[in-house]
PDB file of C-alpha atoms and ligand atoms in Angstrom:
ATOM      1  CA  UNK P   1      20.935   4.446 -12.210  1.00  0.00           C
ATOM      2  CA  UNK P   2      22.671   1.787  -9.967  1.00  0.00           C
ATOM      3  CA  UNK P   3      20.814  -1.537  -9.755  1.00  0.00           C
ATOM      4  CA  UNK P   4      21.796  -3.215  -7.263  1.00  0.00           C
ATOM      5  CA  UNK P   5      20.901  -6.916  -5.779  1.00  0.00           C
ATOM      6  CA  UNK P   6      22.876  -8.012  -2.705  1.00  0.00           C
ATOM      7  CA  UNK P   7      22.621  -5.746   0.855  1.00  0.00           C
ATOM      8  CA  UNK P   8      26.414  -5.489   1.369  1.00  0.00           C
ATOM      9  CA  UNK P   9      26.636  -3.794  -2.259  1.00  0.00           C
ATOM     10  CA  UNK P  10      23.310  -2.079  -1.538  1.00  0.00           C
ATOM     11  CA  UNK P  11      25.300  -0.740   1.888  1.00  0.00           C
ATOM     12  CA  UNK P  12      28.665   0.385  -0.003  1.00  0.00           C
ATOM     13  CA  UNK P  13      26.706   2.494  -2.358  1.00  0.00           C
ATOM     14  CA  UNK P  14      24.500   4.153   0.237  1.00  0.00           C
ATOM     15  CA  UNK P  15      27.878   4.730   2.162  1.00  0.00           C
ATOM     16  CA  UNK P  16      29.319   6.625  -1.185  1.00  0.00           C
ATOM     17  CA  UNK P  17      26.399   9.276  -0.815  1.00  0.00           C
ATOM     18  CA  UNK P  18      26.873  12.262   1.430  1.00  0.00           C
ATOM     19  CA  UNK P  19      23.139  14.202   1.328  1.00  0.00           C
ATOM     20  CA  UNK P  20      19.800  13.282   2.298  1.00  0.00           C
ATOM     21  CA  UNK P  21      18.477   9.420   0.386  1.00  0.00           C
ATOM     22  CA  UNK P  22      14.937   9.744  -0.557  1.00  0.00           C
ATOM     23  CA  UNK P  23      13.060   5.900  -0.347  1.00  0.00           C
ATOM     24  CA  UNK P  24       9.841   4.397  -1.706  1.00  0.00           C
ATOM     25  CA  UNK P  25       9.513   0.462  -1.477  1.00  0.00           C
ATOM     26  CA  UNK P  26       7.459  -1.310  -3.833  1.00  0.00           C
ATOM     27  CA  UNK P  27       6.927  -4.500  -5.351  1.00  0.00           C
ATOM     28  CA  UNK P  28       7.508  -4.226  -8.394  1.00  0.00           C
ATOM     29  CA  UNK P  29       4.881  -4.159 -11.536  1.00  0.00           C
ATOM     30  CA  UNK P  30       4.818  -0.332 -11.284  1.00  0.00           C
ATOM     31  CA  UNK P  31       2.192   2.111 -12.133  1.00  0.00           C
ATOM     32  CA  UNK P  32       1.764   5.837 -12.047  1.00  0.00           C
ATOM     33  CA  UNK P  33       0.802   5.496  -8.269  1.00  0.00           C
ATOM     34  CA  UNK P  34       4.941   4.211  -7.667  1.00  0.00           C
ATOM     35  CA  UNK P  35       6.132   6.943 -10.006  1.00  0.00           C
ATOM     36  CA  UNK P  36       3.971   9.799  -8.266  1.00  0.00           C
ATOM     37  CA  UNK P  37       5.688   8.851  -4.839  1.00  0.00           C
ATOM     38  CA  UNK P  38       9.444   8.648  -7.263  1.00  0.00           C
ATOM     39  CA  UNK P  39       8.530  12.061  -8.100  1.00  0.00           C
ATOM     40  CA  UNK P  40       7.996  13.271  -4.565  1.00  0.00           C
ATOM     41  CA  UNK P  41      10.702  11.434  -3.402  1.00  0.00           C
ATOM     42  CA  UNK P  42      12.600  13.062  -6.123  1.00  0.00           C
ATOM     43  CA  UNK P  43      11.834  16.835  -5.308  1.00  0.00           C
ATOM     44  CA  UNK P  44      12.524  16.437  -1.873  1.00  0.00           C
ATOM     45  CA  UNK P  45      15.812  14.683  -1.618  1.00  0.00           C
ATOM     46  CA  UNK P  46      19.168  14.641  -2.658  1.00  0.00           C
ATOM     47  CA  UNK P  47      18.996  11.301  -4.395  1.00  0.00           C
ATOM     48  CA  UNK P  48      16.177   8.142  -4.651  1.00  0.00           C
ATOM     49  CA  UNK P  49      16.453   4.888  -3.747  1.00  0.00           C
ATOM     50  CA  UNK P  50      13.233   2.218  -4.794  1.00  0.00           C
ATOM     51  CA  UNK P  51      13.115  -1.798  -3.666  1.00  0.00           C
ATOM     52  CA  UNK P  52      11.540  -3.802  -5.693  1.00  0.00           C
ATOM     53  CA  UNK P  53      10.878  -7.291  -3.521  1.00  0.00           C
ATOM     54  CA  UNK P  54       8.012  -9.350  -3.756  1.00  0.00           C
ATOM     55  CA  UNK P  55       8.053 -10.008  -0.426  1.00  0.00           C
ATOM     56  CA  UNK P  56       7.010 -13.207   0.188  1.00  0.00           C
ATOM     57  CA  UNK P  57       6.341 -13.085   3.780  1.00  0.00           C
ATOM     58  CA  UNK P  58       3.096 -10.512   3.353  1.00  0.00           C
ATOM     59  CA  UNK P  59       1.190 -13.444   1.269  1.00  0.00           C
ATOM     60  CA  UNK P  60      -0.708 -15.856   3.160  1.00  0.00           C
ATOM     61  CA  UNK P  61      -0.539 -19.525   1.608  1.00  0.00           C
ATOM     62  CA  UNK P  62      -4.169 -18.708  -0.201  1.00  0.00           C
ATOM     63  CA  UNK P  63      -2.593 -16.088  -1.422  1.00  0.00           C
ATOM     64  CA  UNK P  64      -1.778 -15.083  -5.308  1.00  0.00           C
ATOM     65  CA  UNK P  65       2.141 -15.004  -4.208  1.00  0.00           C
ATOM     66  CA  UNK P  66       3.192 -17.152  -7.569  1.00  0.00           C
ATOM     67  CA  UNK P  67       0.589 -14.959  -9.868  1.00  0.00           C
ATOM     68  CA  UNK P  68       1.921 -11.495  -8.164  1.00  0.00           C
ATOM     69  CA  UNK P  69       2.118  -9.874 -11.860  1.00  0.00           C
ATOM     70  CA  UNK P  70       5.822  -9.136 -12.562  1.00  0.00           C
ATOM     71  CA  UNK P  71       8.135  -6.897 -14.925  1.00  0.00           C
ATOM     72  CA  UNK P  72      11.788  -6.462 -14.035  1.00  0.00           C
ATOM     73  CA  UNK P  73      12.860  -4.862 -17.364  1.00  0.00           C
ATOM     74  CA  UNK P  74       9.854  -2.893 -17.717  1.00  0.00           C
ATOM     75  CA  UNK P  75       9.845  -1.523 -13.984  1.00  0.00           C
ATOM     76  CA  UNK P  76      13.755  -0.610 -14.567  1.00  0.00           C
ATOM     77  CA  UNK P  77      12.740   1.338 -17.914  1.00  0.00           C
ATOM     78  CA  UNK P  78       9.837   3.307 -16.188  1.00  0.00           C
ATOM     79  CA  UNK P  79      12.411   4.514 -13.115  1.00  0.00           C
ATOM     80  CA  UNK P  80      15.070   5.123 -15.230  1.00  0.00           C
ATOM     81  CA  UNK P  81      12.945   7.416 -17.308  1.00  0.00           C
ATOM     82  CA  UNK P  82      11.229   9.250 -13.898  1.00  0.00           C
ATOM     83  CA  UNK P  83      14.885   9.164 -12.482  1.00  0.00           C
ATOM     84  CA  UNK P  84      16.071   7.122  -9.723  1.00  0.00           C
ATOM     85  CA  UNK P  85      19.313   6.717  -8.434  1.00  0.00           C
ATOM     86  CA  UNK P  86      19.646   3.675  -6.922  1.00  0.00           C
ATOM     87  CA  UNK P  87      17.349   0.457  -7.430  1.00  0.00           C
ATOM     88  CA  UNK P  88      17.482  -2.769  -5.246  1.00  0.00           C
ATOM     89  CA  UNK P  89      16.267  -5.721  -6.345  1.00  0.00           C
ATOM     90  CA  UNK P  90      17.239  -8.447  -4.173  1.00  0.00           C
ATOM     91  CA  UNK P  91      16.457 -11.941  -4.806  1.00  0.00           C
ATOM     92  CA  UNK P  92      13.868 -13.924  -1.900  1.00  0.00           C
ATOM     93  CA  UNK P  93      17.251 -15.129  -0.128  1.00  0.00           C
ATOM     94  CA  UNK P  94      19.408 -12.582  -0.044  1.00  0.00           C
ATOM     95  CA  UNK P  95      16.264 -11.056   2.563  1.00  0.00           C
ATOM     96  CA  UNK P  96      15.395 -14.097   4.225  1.00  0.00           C
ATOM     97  CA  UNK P  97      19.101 -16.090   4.533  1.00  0.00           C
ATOM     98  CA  UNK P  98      18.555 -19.992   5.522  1.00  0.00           C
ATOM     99  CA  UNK P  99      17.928 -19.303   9.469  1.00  0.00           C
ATOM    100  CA  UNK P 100      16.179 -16.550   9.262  1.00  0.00           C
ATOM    101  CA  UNK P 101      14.344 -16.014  12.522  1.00  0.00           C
ATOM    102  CA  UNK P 102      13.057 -12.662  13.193  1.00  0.00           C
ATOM    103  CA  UNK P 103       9.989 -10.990  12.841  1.00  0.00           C
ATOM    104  CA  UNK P 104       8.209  -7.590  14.096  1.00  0.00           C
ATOM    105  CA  UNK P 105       4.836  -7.415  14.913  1.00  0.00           C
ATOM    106  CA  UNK P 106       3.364  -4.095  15.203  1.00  0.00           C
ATOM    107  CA  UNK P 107      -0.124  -4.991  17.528  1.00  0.00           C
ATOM    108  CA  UNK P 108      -3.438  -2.816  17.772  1.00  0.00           C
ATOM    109  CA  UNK P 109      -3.839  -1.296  14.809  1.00  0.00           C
ATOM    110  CA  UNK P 110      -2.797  -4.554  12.652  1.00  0.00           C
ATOM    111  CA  UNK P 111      -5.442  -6.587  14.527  1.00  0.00           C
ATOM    112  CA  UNK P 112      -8.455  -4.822  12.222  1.00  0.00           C
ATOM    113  CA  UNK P 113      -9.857  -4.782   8.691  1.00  0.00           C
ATOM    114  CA  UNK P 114      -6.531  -6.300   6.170  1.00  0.00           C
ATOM    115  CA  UNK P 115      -5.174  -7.363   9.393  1.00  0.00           C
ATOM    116  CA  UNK P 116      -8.246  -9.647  10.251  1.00  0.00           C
ATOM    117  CA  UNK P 117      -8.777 -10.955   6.969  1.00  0.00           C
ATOM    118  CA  UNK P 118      -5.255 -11.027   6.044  1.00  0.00           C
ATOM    119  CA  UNK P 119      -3.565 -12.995   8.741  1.00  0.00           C
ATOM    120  CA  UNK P 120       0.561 -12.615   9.120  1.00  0.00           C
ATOM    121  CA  UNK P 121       0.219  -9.850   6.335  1.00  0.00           C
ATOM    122  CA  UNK P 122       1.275  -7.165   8.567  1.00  0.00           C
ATOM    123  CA  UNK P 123       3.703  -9.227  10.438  1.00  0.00           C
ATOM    124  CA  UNK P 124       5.747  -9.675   7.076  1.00  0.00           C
ATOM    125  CA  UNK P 125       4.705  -5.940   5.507  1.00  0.00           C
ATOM    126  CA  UNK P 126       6.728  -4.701   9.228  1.00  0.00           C
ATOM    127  CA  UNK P 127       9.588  -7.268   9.138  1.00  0.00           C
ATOM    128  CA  UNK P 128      10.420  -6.539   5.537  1.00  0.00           C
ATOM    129  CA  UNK P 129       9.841  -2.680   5.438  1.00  0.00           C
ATOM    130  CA  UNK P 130      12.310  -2.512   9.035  1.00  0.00           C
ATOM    131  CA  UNK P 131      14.784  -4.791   7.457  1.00  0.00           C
ATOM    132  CA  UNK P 132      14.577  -2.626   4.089  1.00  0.00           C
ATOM    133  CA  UNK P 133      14.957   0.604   6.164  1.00  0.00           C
ATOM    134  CA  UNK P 134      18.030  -0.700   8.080  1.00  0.00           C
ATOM    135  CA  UNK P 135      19.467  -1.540   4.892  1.00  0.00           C
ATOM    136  CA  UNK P 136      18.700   1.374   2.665  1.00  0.00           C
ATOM    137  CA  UNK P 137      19.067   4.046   5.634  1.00  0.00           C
ATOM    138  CA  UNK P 138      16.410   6.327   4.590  1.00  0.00           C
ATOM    139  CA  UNK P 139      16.101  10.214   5.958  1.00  0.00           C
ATOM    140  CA  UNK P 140      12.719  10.060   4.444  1.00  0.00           C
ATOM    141  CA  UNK P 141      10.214   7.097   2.805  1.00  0.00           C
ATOM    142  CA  UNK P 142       7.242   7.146   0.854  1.00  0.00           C
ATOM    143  CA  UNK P 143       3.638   5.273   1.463  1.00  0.00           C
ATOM    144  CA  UNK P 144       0.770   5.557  -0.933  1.00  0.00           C
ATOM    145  CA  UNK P 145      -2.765   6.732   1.070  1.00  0.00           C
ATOM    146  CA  UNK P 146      -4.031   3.789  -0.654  1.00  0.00           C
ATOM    147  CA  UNK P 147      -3.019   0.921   1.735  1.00  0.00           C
ATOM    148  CA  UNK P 148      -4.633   3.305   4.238  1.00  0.00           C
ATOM    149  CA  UNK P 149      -3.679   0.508   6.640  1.00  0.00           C
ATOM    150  CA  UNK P 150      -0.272  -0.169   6.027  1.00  0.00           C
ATOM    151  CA  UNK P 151       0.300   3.636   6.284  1.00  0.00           C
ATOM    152  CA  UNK P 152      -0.499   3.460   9.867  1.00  0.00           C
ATOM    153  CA  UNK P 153       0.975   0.163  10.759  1.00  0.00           C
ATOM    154  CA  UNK P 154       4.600   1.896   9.098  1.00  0.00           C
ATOM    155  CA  UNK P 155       4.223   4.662  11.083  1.00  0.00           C
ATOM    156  CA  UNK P 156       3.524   3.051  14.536  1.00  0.00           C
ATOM    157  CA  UNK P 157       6.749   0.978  13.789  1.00  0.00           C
ATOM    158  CA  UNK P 158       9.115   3.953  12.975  1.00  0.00           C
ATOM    159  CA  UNK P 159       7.415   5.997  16.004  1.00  0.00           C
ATOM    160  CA  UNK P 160       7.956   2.911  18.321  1.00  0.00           C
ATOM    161  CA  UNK P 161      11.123   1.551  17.379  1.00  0.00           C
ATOM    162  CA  UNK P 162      12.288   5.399  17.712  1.00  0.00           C
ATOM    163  CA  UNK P 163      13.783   4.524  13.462  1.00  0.00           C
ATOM    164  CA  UNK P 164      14.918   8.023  12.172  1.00  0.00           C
ATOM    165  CA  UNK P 165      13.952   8.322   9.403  1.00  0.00           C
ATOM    166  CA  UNK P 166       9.981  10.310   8.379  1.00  0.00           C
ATOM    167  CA  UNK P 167       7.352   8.737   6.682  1.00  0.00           C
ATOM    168  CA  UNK P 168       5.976  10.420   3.758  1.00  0.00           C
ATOM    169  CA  UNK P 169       2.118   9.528   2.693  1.00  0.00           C
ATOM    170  CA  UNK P 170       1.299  10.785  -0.850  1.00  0.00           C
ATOM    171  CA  UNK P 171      -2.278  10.752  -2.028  1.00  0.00           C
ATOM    172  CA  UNK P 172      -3.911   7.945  -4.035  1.00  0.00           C
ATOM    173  CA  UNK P 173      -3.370   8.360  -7.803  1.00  0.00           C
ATOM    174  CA  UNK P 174      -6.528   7.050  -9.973  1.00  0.00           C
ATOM    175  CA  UNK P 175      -7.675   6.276 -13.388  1.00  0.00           C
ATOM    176  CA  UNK P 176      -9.338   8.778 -14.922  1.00  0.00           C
ATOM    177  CA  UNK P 177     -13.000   7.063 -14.247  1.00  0.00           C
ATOM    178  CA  UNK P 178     -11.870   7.245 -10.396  1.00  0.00           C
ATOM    179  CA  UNK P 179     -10.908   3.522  -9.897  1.00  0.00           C
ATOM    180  CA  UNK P 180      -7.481   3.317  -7.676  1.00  0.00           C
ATOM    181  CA  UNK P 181      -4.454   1.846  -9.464  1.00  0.00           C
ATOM    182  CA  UNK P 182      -3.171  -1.424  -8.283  1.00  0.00           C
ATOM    183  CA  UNK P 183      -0.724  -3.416  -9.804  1.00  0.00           C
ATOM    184  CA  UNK P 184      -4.181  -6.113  -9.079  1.00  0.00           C
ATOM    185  CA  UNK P 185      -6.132  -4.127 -11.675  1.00  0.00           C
ATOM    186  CA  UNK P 186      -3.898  -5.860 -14.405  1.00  0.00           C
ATOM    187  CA  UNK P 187      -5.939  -9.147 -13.059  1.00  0.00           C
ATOM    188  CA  UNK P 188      -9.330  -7.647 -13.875  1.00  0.00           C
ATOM    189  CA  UNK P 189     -10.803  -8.508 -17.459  1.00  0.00           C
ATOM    190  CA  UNK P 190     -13.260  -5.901 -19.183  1.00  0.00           C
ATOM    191  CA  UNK P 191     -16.434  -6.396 -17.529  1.00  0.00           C
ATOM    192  CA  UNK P 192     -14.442  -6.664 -13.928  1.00  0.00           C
ATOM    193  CA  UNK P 193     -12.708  -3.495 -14.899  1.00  0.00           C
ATOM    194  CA  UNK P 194     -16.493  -1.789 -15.032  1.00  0.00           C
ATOM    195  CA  UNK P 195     -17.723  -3.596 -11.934  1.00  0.00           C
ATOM    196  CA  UNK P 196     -14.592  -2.197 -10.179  1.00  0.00           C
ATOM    197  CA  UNK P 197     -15.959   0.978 -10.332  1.00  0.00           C
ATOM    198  CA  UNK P 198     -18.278   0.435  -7.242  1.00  0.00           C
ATOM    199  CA  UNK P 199     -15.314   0.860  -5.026  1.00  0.00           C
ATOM    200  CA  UNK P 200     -14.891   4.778  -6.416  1.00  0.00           C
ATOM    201  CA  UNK P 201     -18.813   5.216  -6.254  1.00  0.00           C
ATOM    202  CA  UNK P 202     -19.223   3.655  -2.612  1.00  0.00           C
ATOM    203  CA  UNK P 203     -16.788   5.600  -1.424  1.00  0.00           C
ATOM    204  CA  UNK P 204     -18.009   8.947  -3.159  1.00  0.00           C
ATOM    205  CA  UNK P 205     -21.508   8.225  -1.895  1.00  0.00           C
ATOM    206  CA  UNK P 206     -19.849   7.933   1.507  1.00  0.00           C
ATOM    207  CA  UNK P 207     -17.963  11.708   1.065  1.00  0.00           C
ATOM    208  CA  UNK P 208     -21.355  13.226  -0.212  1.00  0.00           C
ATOM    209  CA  UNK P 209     -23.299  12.030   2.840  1.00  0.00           C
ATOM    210  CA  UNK P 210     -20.647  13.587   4.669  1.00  0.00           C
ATOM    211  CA  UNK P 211     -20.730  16.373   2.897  1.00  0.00           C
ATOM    212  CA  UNK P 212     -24.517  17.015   3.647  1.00  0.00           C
ATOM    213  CA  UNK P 213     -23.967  16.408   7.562  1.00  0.00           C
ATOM    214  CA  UNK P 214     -24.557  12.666   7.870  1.00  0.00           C
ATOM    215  CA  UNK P 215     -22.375  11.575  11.121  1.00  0.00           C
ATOM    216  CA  UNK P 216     -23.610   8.092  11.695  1.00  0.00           C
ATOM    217  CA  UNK P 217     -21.139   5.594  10.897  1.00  0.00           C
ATOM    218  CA  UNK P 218     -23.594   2.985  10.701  1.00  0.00           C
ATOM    219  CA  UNK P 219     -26.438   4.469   8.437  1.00  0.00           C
ATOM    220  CA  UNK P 220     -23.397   5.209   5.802  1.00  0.00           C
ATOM    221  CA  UNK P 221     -22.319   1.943   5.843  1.00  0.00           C
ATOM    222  CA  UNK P 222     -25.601   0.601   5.189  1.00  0.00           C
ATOM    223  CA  UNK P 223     -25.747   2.951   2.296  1.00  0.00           C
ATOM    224  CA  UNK P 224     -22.354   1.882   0.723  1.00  0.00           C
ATOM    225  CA  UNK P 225     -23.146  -1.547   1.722  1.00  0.00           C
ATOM    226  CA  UNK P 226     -26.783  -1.753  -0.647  1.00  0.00           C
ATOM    227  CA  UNK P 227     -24.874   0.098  -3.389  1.00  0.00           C
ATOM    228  CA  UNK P 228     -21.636  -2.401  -3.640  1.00  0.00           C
ATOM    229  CA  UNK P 229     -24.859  -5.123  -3.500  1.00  0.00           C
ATOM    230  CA  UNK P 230     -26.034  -4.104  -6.181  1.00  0.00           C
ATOM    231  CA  UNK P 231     -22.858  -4.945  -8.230  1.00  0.00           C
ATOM    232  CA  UNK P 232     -23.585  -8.638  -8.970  1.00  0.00           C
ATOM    233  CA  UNK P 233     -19.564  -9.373  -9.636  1.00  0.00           C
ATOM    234  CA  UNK P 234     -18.649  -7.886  -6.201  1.00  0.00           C
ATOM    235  CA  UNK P 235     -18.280  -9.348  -2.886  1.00  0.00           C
ATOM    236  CA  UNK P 236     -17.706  -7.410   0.212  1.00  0.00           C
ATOM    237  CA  UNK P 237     -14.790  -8.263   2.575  1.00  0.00           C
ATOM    238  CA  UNK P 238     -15.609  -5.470   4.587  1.00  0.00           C
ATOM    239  CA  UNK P 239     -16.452  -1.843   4.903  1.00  0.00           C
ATOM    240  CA  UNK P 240     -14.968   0.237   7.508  1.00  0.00           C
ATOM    241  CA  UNK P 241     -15.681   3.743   9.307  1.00  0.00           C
ATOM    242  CA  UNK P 242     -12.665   3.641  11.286  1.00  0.00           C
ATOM    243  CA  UNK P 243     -10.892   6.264  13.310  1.00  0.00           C
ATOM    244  CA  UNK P 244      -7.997   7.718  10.940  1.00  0.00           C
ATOM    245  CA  UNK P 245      -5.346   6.836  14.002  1.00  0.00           C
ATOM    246  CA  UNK P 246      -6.242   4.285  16.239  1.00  0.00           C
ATOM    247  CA  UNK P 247      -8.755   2.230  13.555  1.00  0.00           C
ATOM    248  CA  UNK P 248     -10.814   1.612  15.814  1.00  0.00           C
ATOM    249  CA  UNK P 249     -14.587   0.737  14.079  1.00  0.00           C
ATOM    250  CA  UNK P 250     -17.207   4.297  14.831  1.00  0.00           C
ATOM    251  CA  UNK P 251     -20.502   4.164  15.100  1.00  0.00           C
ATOM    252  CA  UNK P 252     -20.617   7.877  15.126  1.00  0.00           C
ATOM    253  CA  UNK P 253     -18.614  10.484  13.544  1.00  0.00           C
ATOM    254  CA  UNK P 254     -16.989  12.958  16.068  1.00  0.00           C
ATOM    255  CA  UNK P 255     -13.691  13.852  14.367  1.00  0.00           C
ATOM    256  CA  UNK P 256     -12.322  12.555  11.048  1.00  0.00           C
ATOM    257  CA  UNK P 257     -13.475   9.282   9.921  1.00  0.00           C
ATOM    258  CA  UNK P 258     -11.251   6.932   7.398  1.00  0.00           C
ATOM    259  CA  UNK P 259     -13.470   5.032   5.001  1.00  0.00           C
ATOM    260  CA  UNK P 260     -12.102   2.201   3.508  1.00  0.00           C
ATOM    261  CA  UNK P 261     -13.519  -1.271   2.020  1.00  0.00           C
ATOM    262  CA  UNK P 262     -12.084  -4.393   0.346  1.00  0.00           C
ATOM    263  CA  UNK P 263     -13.811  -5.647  -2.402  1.00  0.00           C
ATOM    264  CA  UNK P 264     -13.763  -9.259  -4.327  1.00  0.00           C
ATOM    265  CA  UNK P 265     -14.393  -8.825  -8.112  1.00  0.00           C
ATOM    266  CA  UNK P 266     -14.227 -12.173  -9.437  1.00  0.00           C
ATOM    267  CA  UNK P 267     -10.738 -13.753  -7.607  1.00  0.00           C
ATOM    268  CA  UNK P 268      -9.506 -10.238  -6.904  1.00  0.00           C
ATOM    269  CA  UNK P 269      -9.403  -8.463  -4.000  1.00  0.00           C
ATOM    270  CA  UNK P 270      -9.214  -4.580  -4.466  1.00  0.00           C
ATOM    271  CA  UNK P 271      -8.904  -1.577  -1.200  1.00  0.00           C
ATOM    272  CA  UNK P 272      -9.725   1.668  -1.715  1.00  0.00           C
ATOM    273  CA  UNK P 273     -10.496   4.481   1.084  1.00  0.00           C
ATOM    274  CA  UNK P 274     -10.904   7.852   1.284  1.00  0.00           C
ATOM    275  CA  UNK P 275     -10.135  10.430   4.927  1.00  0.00           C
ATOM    276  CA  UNK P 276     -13.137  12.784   5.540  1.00  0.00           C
ATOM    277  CA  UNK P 277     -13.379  15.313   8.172  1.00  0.00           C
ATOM    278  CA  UNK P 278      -9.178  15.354   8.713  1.00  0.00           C
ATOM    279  CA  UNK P 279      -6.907  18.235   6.605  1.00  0.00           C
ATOM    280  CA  UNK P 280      -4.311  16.147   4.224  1.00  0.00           C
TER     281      UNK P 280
HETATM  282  O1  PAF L 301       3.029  -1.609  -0.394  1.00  0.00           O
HETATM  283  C1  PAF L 301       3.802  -2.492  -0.840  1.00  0.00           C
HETATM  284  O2  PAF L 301       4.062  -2.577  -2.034  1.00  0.00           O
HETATM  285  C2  PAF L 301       4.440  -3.464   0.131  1.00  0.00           C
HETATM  286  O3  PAF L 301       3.571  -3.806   1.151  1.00  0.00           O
HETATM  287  C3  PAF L 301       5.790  -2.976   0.688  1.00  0.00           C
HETATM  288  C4  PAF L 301       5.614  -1.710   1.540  1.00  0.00           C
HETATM  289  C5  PAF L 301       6.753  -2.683  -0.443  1.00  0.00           C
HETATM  290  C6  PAF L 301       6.406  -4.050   1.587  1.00  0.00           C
HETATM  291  O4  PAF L 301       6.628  -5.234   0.894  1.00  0.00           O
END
């Protein structure tokens, strides 16, 4: 495994490799959600690539940019042991130079749900992932289902900046109680850890209504919105029925519906979201 930290390295060694380069970005603190999408990235290409940036342009001043949990040595063990070729792990500057200047913004879809409470989020999630791709060169890269968002903002920027490469999205991986891992559920102490659970449980209430022919956006929200209520330690941000492509809020349920909800538990935020109604 090559670890690599400056782009013009990072370039050379991409160079060296003839065959189709497999690429997941993360930031760092990884968890068996990273490694599923190593593994995938794995079977399907000749060789892996991971980032691991902390990017500091997705955190908004409030944001926990300084507490963003971090393990260099232990991240390096855990893809050396899944097996990853190359690893780059540049420091803040060698992304953003003295100067830097330039910045995509991916409109619409970034203008709802992390978007509105998130401000500039997606405007440094897009700059970063398009410089990343230019640097690592992809032919395919890998999203987790869980930043249901991000998915779609990443996939309106390769489709509209005509980037060749294809996006891969791999299904959330959860604890075995159902709760989504997050390198933020490190921030959670014991009883937070069981409060956490209402995200899972809203969102199961919201596939059983489903299930049993509910279609109105509204009276399902409603429903999710008394149960995560009833949580004393949590605090709604929002919960969304959104259309799956354009997110665009329903208030009934013609085609597929994406559910998703951000959650405060004590000072951390968690997302979570499931996709009825659409095959995966
Ligand atoms: O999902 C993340 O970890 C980040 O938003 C990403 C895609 C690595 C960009 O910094």
């Amino acid at each position: 495994m090559q670890v690599i930290r400056t782009i013009a390295a990072f370039k050379a060694a991409r160079r060296a490799r003839a065959g189709s380069l497999g690429f997941v970005p993360t930031m760092g603190y990884l968890h068996q959600g990273h490694l599923a999408l190593v593994r995938r990235c794995r079977a399907e290409n000749d060789a892996t690539a991971v980032s691991i940036f902390v990017n500091p342009t997705q955190f908004s001043p409030q944001e926990d940019l300084a507490r963003y949990p971090r393990d260099e040595e232990r991240d390096l063990r855990l893809l050396r042991e899944v097996g990853t070729d190359l690893v780059f792990l540049p420091p803040p500057e060698e992304v953003y130079p003295p100067g830097f200047n330039t910045w995509v913004e991916v409109l619409g879809v970034t203008e709802r749900l992390e978007g509105a409470h998130r401000p500039g989020h997606f405007r440094g999630v897009a700059t970063v992932v398009a410089k990343l791709f230019n640097i690592v060169e992809p032919t395919r890269a890998y999203f987790g289902q869980k930043d249901a968002q991000q998915v779609v903002v990443i996939q309106k920027l390769v489709a509209d900046l005509t980037m060749n490469l294809e996006v891969v999205v791999c299904p959330t991986v959860r604890e075995p109680d159902g709760l989504a891992m997050s390198s933020r559920n490190v921030y959670l102490d014991p009883e937070q850890r069981r409060a956490a659970l209402v995200l899972f449980r809203a969102l199961e209430l919201a596939r059983t209504l489903y299930a049993g022919g509910e279609r109105s956006a509204d009276r399902i929200r409603a429903r999710m919105t008394h149960l995560i209520q009833e949580e004393p330690r949590a605090r709604i941000d929002y919960i969304s029925l959104a259309d799956p492509r354009t997110l665009g809020e329903l208030s009934e349920i013609r085609g597929g519906v994406l559910v998703s909800l951000a959650v405060r538990i004590g000072a951390t935020r968690l997302i979570d979201n499931v996709v009825l109604g659409v095959e995966q």
